Short mmCIF file of C-alpha atoms and ligand atoms in Angstrom, two decimals:
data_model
loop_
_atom_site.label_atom_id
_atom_site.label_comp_id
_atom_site.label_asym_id
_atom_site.label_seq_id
_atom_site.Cartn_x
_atom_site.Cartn_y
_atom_site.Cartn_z
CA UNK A 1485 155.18 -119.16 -32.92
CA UNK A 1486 155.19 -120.38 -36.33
CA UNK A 1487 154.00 -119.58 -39.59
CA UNK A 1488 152.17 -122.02 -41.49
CA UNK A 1489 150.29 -122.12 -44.51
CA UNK A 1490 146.82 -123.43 -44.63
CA UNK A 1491 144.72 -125.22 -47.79
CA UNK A 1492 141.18 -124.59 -48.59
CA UNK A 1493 140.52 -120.87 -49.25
CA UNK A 1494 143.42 -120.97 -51.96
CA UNK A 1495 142.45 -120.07 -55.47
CA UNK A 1496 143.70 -120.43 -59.09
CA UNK A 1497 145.75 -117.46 -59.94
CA UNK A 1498 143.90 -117.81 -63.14
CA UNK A 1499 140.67 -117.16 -61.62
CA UNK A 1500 141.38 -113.93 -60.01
CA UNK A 1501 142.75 -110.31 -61.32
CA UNK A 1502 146.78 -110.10 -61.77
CA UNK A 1503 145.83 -106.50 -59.23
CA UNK A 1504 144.63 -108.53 -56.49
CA UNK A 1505 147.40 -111.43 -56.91
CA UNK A 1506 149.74 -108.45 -56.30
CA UNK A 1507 148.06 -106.35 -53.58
CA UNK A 1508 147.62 -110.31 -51.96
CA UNK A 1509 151.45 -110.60 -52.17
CA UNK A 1510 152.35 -107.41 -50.82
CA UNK A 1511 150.24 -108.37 -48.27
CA UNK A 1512 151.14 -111.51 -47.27
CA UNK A 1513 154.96 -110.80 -47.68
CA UNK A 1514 154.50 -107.58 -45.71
CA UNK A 1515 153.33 -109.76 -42.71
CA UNK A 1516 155.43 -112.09 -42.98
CA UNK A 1517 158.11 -108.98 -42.74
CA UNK A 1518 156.52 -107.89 -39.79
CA UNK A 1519 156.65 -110.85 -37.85
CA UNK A 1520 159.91 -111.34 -38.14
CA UNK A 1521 160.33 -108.09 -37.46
CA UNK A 1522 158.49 -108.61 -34.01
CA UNK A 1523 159.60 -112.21 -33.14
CA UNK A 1524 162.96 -112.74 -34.83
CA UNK A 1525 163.98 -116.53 -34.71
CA UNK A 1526 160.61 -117.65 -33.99
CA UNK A 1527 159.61 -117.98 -37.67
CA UNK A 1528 160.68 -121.18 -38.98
CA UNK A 1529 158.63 -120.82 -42.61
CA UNK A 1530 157.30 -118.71 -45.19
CA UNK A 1531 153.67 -117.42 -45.66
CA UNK A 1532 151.97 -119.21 -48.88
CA UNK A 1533 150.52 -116.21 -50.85
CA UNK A 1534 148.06 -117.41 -52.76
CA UNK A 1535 144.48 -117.14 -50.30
CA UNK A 1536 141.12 -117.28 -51.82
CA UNK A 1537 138.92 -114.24 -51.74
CA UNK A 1538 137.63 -114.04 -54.96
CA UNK A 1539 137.44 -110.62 -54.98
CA UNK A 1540 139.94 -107.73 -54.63
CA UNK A 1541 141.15 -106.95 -51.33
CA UNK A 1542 139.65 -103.67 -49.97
CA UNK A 1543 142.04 -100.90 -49.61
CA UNK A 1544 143.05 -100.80 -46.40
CA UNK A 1545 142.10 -96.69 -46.33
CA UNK A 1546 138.84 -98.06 -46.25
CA UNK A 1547 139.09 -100.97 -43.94
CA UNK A 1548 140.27 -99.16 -41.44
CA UNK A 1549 138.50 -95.36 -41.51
CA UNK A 1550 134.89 -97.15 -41.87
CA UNK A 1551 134.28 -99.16 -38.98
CA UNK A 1552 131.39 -100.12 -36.15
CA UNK A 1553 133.18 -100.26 -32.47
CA UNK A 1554 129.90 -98.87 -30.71
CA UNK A 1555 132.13 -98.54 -27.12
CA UNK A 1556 133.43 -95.50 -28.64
CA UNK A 1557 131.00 -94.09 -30.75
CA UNK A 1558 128.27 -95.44 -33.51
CA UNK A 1559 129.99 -92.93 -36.17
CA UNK A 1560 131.63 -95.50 -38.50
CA UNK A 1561 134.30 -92.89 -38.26
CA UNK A 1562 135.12 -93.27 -35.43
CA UNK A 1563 138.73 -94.23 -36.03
CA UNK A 1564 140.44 -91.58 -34.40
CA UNK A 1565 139.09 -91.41 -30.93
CA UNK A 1566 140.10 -94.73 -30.96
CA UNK A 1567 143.76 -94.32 -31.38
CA UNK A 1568 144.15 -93.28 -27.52
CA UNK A 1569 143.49 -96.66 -26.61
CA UNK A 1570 146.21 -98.69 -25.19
CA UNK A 1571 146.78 -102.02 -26.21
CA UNK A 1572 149.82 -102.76 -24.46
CA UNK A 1573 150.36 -104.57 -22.23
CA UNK A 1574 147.33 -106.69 -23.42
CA UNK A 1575 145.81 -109.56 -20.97
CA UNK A 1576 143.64 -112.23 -21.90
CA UNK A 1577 141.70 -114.34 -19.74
CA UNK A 1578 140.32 -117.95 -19.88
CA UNK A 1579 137.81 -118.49 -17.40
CA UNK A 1580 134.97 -120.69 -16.95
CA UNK A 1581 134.98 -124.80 -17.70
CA UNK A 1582 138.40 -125.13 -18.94
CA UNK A 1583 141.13 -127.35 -16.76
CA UNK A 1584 143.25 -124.62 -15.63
CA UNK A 1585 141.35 -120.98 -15.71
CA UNK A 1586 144.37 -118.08 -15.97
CA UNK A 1587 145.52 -114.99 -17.81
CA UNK A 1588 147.42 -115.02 -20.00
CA UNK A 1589 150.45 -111.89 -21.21
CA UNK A 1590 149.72 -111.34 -25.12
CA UNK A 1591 153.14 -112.06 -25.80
CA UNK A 1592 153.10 -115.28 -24.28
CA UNK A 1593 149.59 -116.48 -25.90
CA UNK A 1594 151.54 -115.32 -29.36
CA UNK A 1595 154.54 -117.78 -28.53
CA UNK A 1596 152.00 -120.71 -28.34
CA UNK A 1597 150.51 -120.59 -31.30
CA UNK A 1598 150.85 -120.58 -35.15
CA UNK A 1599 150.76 -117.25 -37.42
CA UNK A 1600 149.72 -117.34 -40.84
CA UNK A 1601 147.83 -114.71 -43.17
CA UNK A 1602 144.53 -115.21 -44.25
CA UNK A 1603 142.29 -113.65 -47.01
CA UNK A 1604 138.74 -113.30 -46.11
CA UNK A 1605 135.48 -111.73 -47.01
CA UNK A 1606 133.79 -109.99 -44.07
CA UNK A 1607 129.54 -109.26 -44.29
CA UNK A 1608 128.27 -107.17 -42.29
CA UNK A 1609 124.48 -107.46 -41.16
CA UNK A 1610 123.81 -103.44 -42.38
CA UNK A 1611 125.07 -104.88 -45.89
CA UNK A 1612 128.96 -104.01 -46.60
CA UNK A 1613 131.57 -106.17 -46.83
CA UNK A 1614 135.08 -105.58 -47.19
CA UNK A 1615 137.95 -108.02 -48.14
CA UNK A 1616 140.82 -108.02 -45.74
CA UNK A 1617 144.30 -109.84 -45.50
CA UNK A 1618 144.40 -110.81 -41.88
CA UNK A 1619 147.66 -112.41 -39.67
CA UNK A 1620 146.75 -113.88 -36.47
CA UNK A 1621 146.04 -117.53 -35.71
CA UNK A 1622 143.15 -120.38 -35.88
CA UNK A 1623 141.15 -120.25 -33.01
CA UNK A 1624 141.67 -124.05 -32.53
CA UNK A 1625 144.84 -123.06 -31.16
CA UNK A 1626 143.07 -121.10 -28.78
CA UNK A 1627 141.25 -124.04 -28.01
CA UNK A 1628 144.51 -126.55 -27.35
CA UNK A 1629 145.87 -123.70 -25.01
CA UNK A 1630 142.36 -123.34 -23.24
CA UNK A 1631 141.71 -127.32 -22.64
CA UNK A 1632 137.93 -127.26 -22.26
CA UNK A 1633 136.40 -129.87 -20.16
CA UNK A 1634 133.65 -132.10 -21.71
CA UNK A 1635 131.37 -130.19 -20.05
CA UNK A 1636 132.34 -126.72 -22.22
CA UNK A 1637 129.73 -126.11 -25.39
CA UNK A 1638 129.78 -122.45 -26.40
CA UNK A 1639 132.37 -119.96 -25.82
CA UNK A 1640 131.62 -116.10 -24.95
CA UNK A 1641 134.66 -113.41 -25.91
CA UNK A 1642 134.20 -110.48 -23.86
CA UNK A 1643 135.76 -107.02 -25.22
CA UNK A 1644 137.77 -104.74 -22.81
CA UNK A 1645 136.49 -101.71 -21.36
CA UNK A 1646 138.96 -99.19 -21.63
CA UNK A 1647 138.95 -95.51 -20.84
CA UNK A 1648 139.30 -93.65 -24.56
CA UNK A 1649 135.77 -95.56 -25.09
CA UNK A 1650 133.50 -92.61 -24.73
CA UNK A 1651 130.17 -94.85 -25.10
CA UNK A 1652 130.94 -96.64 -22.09
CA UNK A 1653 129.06 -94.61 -19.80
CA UNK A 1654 126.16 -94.62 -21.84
CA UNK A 1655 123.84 -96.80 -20.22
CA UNK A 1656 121.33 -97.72 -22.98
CA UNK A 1657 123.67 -100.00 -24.30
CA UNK A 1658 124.22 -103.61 -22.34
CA UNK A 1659 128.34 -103.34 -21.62
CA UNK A 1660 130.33 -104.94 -22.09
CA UNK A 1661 130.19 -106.40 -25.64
CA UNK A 1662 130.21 -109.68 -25.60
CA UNK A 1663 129.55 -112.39 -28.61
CA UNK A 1664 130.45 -115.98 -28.76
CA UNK A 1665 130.17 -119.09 -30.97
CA UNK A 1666 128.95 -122.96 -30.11
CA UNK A 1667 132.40 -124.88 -29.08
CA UNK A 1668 132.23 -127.24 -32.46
CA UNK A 1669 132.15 -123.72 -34.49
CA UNK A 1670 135.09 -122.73 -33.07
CA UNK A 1671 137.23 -125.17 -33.77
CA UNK A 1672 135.83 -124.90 -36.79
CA UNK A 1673 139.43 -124.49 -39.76
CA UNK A 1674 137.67 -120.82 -40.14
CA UNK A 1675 137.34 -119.76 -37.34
CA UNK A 1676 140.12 -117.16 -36.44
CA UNK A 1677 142.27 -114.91 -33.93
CA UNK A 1678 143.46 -112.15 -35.73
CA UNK A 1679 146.11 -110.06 -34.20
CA UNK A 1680 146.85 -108.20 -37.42
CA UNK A 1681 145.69 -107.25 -41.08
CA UNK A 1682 147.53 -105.55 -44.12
CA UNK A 1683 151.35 -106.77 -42.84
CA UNK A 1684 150.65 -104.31 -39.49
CA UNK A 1685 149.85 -105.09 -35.77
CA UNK A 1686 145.87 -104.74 -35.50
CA UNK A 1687 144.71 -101.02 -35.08
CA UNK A 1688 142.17 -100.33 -32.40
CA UNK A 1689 139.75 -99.66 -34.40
CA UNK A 1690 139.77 -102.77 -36.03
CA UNK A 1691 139.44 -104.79 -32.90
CA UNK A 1692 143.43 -104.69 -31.79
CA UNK A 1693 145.20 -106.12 -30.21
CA UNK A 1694 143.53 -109.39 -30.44
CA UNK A 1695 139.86 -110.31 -32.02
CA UNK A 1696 138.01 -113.33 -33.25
CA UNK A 1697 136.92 -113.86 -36.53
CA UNK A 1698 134.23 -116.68 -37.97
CA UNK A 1699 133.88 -114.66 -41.37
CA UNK A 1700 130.56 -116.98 -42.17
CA UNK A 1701 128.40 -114.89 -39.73
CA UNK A 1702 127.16 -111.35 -39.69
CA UNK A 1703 130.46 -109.23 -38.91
CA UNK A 1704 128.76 -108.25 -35.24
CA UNK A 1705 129.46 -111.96 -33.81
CA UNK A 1706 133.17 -110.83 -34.80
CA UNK A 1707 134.10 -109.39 -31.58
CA UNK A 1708 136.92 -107.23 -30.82
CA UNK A 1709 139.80 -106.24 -28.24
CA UNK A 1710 138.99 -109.18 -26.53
CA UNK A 1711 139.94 -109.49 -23.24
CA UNK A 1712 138.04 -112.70 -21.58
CA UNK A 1713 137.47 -115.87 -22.99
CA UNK A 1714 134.83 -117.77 -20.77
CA UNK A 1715 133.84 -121.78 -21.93
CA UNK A 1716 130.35 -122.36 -20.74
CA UNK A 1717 127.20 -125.24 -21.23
CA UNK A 1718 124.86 -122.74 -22.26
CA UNK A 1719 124.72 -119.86 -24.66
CA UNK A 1720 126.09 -116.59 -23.46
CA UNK A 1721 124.48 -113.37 -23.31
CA UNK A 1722 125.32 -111.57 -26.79
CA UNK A 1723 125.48 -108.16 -26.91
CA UNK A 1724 122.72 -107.80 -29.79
CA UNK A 1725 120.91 -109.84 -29.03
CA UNK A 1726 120.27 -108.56 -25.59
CA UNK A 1727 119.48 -105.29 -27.64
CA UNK A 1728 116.74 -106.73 -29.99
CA UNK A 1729 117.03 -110.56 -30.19
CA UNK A 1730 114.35 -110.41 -33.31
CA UNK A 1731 116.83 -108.82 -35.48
CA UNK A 1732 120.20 -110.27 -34.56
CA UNK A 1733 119.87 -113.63 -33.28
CA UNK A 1734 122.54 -115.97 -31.48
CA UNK A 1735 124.08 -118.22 -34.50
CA UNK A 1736 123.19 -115.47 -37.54
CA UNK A 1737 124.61 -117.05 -40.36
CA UNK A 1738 124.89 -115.13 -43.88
CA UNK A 1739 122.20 -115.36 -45.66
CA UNK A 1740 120.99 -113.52 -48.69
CA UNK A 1741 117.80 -115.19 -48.48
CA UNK A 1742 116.42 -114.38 -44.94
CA UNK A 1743 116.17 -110.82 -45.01
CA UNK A 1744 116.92 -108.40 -42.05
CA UNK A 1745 113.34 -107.74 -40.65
CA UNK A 1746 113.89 -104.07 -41.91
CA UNK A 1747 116.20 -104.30 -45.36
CA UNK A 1748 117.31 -107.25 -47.68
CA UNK A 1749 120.24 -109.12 -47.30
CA UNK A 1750 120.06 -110.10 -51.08
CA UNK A 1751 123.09 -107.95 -51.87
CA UNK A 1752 126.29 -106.18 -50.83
CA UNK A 1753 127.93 -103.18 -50.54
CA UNK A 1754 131.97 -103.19 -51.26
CA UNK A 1755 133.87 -100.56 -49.02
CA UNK A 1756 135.58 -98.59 -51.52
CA UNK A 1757 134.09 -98.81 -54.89
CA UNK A 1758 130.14 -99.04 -53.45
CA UNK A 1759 130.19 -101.88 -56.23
CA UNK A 1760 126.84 -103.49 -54.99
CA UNK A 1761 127.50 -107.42 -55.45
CA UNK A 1762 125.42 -110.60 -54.46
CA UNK A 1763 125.48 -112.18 -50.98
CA UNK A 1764 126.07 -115.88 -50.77
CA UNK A 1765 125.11 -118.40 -48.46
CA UNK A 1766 127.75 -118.86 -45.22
CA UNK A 1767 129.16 -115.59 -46.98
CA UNK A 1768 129.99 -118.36 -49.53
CA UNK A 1769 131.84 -120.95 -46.91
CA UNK A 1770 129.33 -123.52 -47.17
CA UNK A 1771 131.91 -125.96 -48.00
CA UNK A 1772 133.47 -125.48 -44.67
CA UNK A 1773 131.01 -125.10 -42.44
CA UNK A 1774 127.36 -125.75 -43.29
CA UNK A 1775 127.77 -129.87 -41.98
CA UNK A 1776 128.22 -127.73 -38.53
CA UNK A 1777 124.50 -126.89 -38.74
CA UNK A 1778 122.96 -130.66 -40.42
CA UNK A 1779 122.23 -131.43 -36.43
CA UNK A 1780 120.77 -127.68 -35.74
CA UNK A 1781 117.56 -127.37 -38.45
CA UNK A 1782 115.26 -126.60 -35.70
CA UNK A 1783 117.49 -123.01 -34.69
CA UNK A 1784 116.91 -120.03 -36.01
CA UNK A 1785 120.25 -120.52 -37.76
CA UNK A 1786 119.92 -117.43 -40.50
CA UNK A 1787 119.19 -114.11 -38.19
N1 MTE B 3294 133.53 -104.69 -29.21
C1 MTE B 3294 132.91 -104.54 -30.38
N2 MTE B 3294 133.11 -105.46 -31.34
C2 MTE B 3294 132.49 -105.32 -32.55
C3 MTE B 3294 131.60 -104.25 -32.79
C4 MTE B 3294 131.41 -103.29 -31.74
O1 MTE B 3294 130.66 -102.32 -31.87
N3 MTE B 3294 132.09 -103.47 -30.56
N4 MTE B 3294 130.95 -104.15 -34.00
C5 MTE B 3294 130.81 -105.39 -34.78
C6 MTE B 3294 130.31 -105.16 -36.12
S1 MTE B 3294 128.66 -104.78 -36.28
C7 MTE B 3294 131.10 -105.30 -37.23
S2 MTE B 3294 130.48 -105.18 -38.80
C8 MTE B 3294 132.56 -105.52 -37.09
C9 MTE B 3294 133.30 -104.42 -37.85
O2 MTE B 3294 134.65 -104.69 -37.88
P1 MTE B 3294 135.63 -103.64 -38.57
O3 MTE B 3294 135.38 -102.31 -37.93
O4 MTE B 3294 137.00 -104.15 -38.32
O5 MTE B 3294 135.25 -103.60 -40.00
O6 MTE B 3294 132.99 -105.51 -35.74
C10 MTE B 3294 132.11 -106.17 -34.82
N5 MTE B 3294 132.73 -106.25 -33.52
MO1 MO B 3295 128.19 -105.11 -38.51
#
């Protein structure tokens, strides 16, 4: 494991508040901290600080209280149930059209890939958004580790199912949750593992120990406490979508402009100050990632 710093998402310090260049340092330095902390001699550089958000990081009171993780409960507080869940040990699974299908320990996916911190806004499709300082790895690592065949063009991640989740036995809902991305996306420089945010290891609640993040979608193709990783030629079964595949459609891309079939998508709601804001295109990472869709004008590419 390394830590690395990344271009791209960087910004002026100019252009953003002297509060958020500080809370951005804390957090960045605090990670860095507590990675040495948890791997010491493995870290061979220093985080970079300065991450583009353009906006103030949410506090993490609020990242981490208000929350969707339906296998427990829909309550967006439903924080606390979640803190009997054990995350450790922590397996992951490739399976499916890669060379070599295994599990993999945690611990030793963590030693084969790079940690950095990353700034990024997250939109969800019921219109919040937060702005969270995330450690955890690009999910092109992932993809080096996996070695796809040629044959691999989507990936599904699968979330455990663990026994503090209380909704699990409710059968109305399609268990488990399972989301994935098309195989270019995901190597995609966005696209994201995160196994921690605000310098700390990733709470359950937020999707610990280990999530994915592609923070131009809605924030329900951001699946959590992922426990299977399976390559596949054809789209997998998303939880949502199974659910009502009108509203919340496979490759549901931010987009102020097509609105939810019951609310508009025009604006956004920041956890904390309820500031409402305007929603951008890709959740405004168009420069990364809309060439990924120039080939894909006949899909439904917005809901
Ligand atoms: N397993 C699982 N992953 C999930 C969800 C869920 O209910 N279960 N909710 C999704 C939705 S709708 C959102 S907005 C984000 C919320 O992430 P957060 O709680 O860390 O803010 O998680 C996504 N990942
Ligand atoms: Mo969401």
């Amino acid at each position: 494991m390394r830590i690395i710093t990344r271009r791209g998402w960087e910004i002026a310090e100019s252009q953003v508040t002297p509060e958020s260049v500080a809370l951005n340092r804390r957090a960045v330095l605090g990670g860095t901290a507590a990675l040495l902390a948890a791997a010491p001699g493995l870290v061979h550089a220093a985080a970079n600080p300065k991450f583009e958000a353009g906006r103030p990081l949410t506090d993490e009171k609020y990242a981490t209280t208000y929350n969707n993780y339906y296998e427990f409960d829909e309550s967006k507080n439903m924080w606390r149930s979640a803190q009997k869940m054990k995350t450790s040990p922590w397996t992951v699974e490739i399976a499916g059209l890669v060379k070599q299908p295994r599990k993999i320990a945690y611990e030793d996916l963590l030693k084969q890939v790079s940690i950095e911190e990353r700034i990024y806004r997250h939109r969800c499709v019921e219109a919040w958004a937060m702005t969270v300082p995330w450690t955890g790895f690009a999910m092109s690592d992932l993809l080096k580790i996996a070695e796809p065949l040629g044959s691999a063009k989507f990936i599904a991640f699968e979330t455990a199912q663990e026994k503090s989740m209380g909704n699990l036995a409710l059968p109305l809902y399609p268990w488990p949750y399972v989301d994935g991305l098309a195989i270019d996306e995901a190597a995609n420089e966005l696209a994201f593992m995160p196994t921690g945010m605000y310098g700390k290891a990733l709470p359950p609640q937020n999707g610990g120990p280990i999530r994915m993040i592609a923070p131009w979608k809605y924030g329900f193709k951001q699946v959590k406490s992922i426990v299977k990783i399976t390559f596949m030629e054809k789209r997998p079964r998303c939880f949502w979508e199974e659910i009502n595949g009108r509203e919340y459609g496979f490759w549901a891309n931010v987009n102020p402009d097509v609105p939810h079939p019951r609310w508009s998508q025009a604006r956004e709601r920041l956890l904390g100050s309820d500031e409402m804001v305007p929603t951008k295109i890709y959740n405004g990472y168009g420069d990364f990632v809309a060439s990924l869709y120039s080939g894909r004008k006949s899909e439904k590419l917005f809901m």
